[in-house]
Amino acid sequence: MRQRNLSLVLHAVAEHGPLSRAAVAARIGLTRAAVSTLVDELARAGLLVELGRSRAGTVGRPGSDLALSENGPAGIGAEIGVDRLAVCAVDLRGRVRVRAEEPAEHRSSATGPVLRGLARLCARVAADAEREGLRPAGVTVAVPGLVARDAATVVRAPNLGWQNLDLAAALAADLPLPVAVDNEANLGALAELWLGGHSPAPRDFVHVSAEIGIGAAVVVDGALLRGAHGFAGELGHVPVRPEGRPCVCGGRGCLEQYAGEEAVIRAAGIEQRGSAGAAVLRARAADGDRAVHRALRGAGAALGTALAGVVNLLDPETVVLGGALAGFAPWLLPAAERELRRRVADPSRASYGEIVVSGLGRDGPLLGAAHSVRQRVLDDPAGSAVTAAD
Amino acid sequence: MRQRNLSLVLHAVAEHGPLSRAAVAARIGLTRAAVSTLVDELARAGLLVELGRSRAGTVGRPGSDLALSENGPAGIGAEIGVDRLAVCAVDLRGRVRVRAEEPAEHRSSATGPVLRGLARLCARVAADAEREGLRPAGVTVAVPGLVARDAATVVRAPNLGWQNLDLAAALAADLPLPVAVDNEANLGALAELWLGGHSPAPRDFVHVSAEIGIGAAVVVDGALLRGAHGFAGELGHVPVRPEGRPCVCGGRGCLEQYAGEEAVIRAAGIEQRGSAGAAVLRARAADGDRAVHRALRGAGAALGTALAGVVNLLDPETVVLGGALAGFAPWLLPAAERELRRRVADPSRASYGEIVVSGLGRDGPLLGAAHSVRQRVLDDPAGSAVTAAD
């Protein structure tokens, strides 16, 4: 019960602060005295700070306003992208305080060097965060692949060429912090939920996270639908041309073969592959290259066909497009929306024809990873204080 | 709080009864005295009965065993099928006490006669239930179409030819009972959850309910995923041949055009349409007609392609096949399972290649409808007692 009340105080300040003790007490329905005890404990643990006297005009003795600490625990988010490593640290107020990124070529790479590089980058960001007065509370790693429900094992990341890798254990050897692992589309969706800036935030949406692979995350009533094995959201392997191109997954005509970044690069007639090809694709799209625009329209149509199935099946409020493909929205989206309108069982639902582009850009999964650590601290402040004291 | 405790007592007896007062108290964590007061109230309302002395050997004064009443409230379930009306009454113990069915031809029929026929059949079943000593507590109607989240409005039932019909209000005129409306696939899934006889009951599954239309219901963590507008589960309009046959929904290549009953009748070269065609299909399938078996294999492959998308997206524990198509499982399922195995992103998940056939037969949605009324009584016994006393 005490744990729960500590978390209630922290969430009240996180979502509505700065707040006086009396205002916190009113919000969470505890006595002023009980709140004071909890606040003292949270302040001692370095999670809350007093901002000084609050403004006059409030009822009773003026209290000091409470805010989350800028020098408390930090959430470290990391992303193993197909062509980059990125790591950031957010403080309890949700502000990004440190960020580091390295270009890389991870297609079918050996795990050893990638993991050592990631551990090194995480350690650097953690050290920088400590120099800023923060205490790193844990790392969450975003991976483009299937992650088991243990939040540790990468079951399959075809575009990295990884299989059955206990990533949490592998990183723990080089990194003295608790490590959790999640699918990048899941973390992108959580970022959209927490930071998307929608008001009111949609509670039921499908978040498409497209890069080389195409992932999705389904949010139902404000919570991620993870699936029985943790593998939900494999939009990239929804068949859109059932007897079409063979896919790395063993199937045929999967969406990824028509709307994934490599498929678009190929369809646009670009000779380079990998990140070089992606750079050419971006440059030519911006230059108005017609072959590139045609390829993007084709990708959009395939995406819209797959999304029509998703919308017919799940009836979400909104579909949000994030990740690298979001940068191609001007060419991709009209074709996708046309397919969606054409194929959704009840076209009277006007909102169904629209796909919203995420405002978080390519960093959605990275931010979601860092914020998932921050959320764990807010949900279990005592646990994180113990971790910090270790 | 009292309402909640009344419901806790009732659910304890429903799920584990017969039970003594002491056993109920132990199960729900209230005092024996508190439970006795609640039991007395439930007995006065006719929801619980005492079976007489319980067996010796239990601790303390031997109490009387409690059971749900066989003469209490009844749930009336109704189904507007495309070729039948069916109505049943279940008692609090979950036993079907009355059942009536009329063949019909509802394809593109005027609503008036259908609704009058349904009201008449419901009234007859309710009267029979009263003669058996039961008190009908409400009616839930299963409809093959989109039902809004108000549990009253049929937004679209293409195979009946209905649109934007407040079915609850229309029936209320002829029927002095509270009426709720739900999609037949949803009710089929709830029946599977409550009565499927699986042990342990799957908490995450997709229930396919196939007849002329093909619907599905998604159950996540033991609860129906209804979607933002109540329209989730439109599996029949998931595209499986994107540039294939035009569909009544306005799209192209929808699953229904390849695996719906009418599509199969056509593909099998049967000249009759409607219920006559369905009868010929059943007879020839049983007779080993090769054209019919080929048509069913084609339908199975289309179903498997759509389900591969569903499984990749939702990662359910199980896929359950119910409704009329379930009767064709011997010919349909191998082809569906082959597509599913071929197309699911992680073929190492052995259970994914299997589709389970519902044991409830064609009556799943009808039973789900009646039991949803029973569940409402168990969840809110005071409310239903008031209704009964009106």
mmCIF file of N, CA, C and O in Angstrom, chain B residues 48 80 98 123 182 188 193 277 319 332:
data_model
loop_
_atom_site.group_PDB
_atom_site.id
_atom_site.type_symbol
_atom_site.label_atom_id
_atom_site.label_comp_id
_atom_site.label_asym_id
_atom_site.label_seq_id
_atom_site.Cartn_x
_atom_site.Cartn_y
_atom_site.Cartn_z
ATOM 1 N N LEU B 48 -30.641 -17.548 -5.161
ATOM 2 C CA LEU B 48 -29.963 -18.678 -4.530
ATOM 3 C C LEU B 48 -30.996 -19.569 -3.849
ATOM 4 O O LEU B 48 -32.034 -19.084 -3.391
ATOM 5 N N ILE B 80 -30.813 -13.747 -35.107
ATOM 6 C CA ILE B 80 -31.354 -13.501 -36.437
ATOM 7 C C ILE B 80 -30.324 -14.036 -37.412
ATOM 8 O O ILE B 80 -29.340 -13.368 -37.725
ATOM 9 N N VAL B 98 -35.578 -23.808 -22.541
ATOM 10 C CA VAL B 98 -36.551 -23.707 -23.642
ATOM 11 C C VAL B 98 -35.764 -23.355 -24.895
ATOM 12 O O VAL B 98 -34.764 -22.629 -24.818
ATOM 13 N N ALA B 123 -41.398 -13.938 -27.305
ATOM 14 C CA ALA B 123 -42.520 -13.938 -26.355
ATOM 15 C C ALA B 123 -42.942 -15.370 -26.047
ATOM 16 O O ALA B 123 -43.250 -15.710 -24.892
ATOM 17 N N ASP B 182 -26.009 -7.574 -30.100
ATOM 18 C CA ASP B 182 -24.562 -7.714 -30.292
ATOM 19 C C ASP B 182 -24.306 -8.474 -31.587
ATOM 20 O O ASP B 182 -25.183 -9.166 -32.112
ATOM 21 N N GLY B 188 -20.553 -15.485 -30.210
ATOM 22 C CA GLY B 188 -19.960 -16.806 -30.380
ATOM 23 C C GLY B 188 -18.661 -16.921 -29.594
ATOM 24 O O GLY B 188 -18.381 -17.948 -28.960
ATOM 25 N N LEU B 193 -15.682 -18.650 -24.645
ATOM 26 C CA LEU B 193 -14.974 -18.286 -23.417
ATOM 27 C C LEU B 193 -15.673 -18.896 -22.194
ATOM 28 O O LEU B 193 -15.042 -19.438 -21.303
ATOM 29 N N GLY B 277 -29.141 -23.866 -51.651
ATOM 30 C CA GLY B 277 -27.762 -24.125 -52.066
ATOM 31 C C GLY B 277 -26.927 -24.667 -50.918
ATOM 32 O O GLY B 277 -26.114 -25.585 -51.093
ATOM 33 N N VAL B 319 -6.667 -20.157 -32.530
ATOM 34 C CA VAL B 319 -7.717 -19.720 -33.436
ATOM 35 C C VAL B 319 -8.827 -20.771 -33.359
ATOM 36 O O VAL B 319 -8.552 -21.969 -33.474
ATOM 37 N N LEU B 332 -12.056 -28.142 -45.082
ATOM 38 C CA LEU B 332 -11.621 -26.752 -45.037
ATOM 39 C C LEU B 332 -10.294 -26.598 -44.288
ATOM 40 O O LEU B 332 -9.403 -25.845 -44.691
#
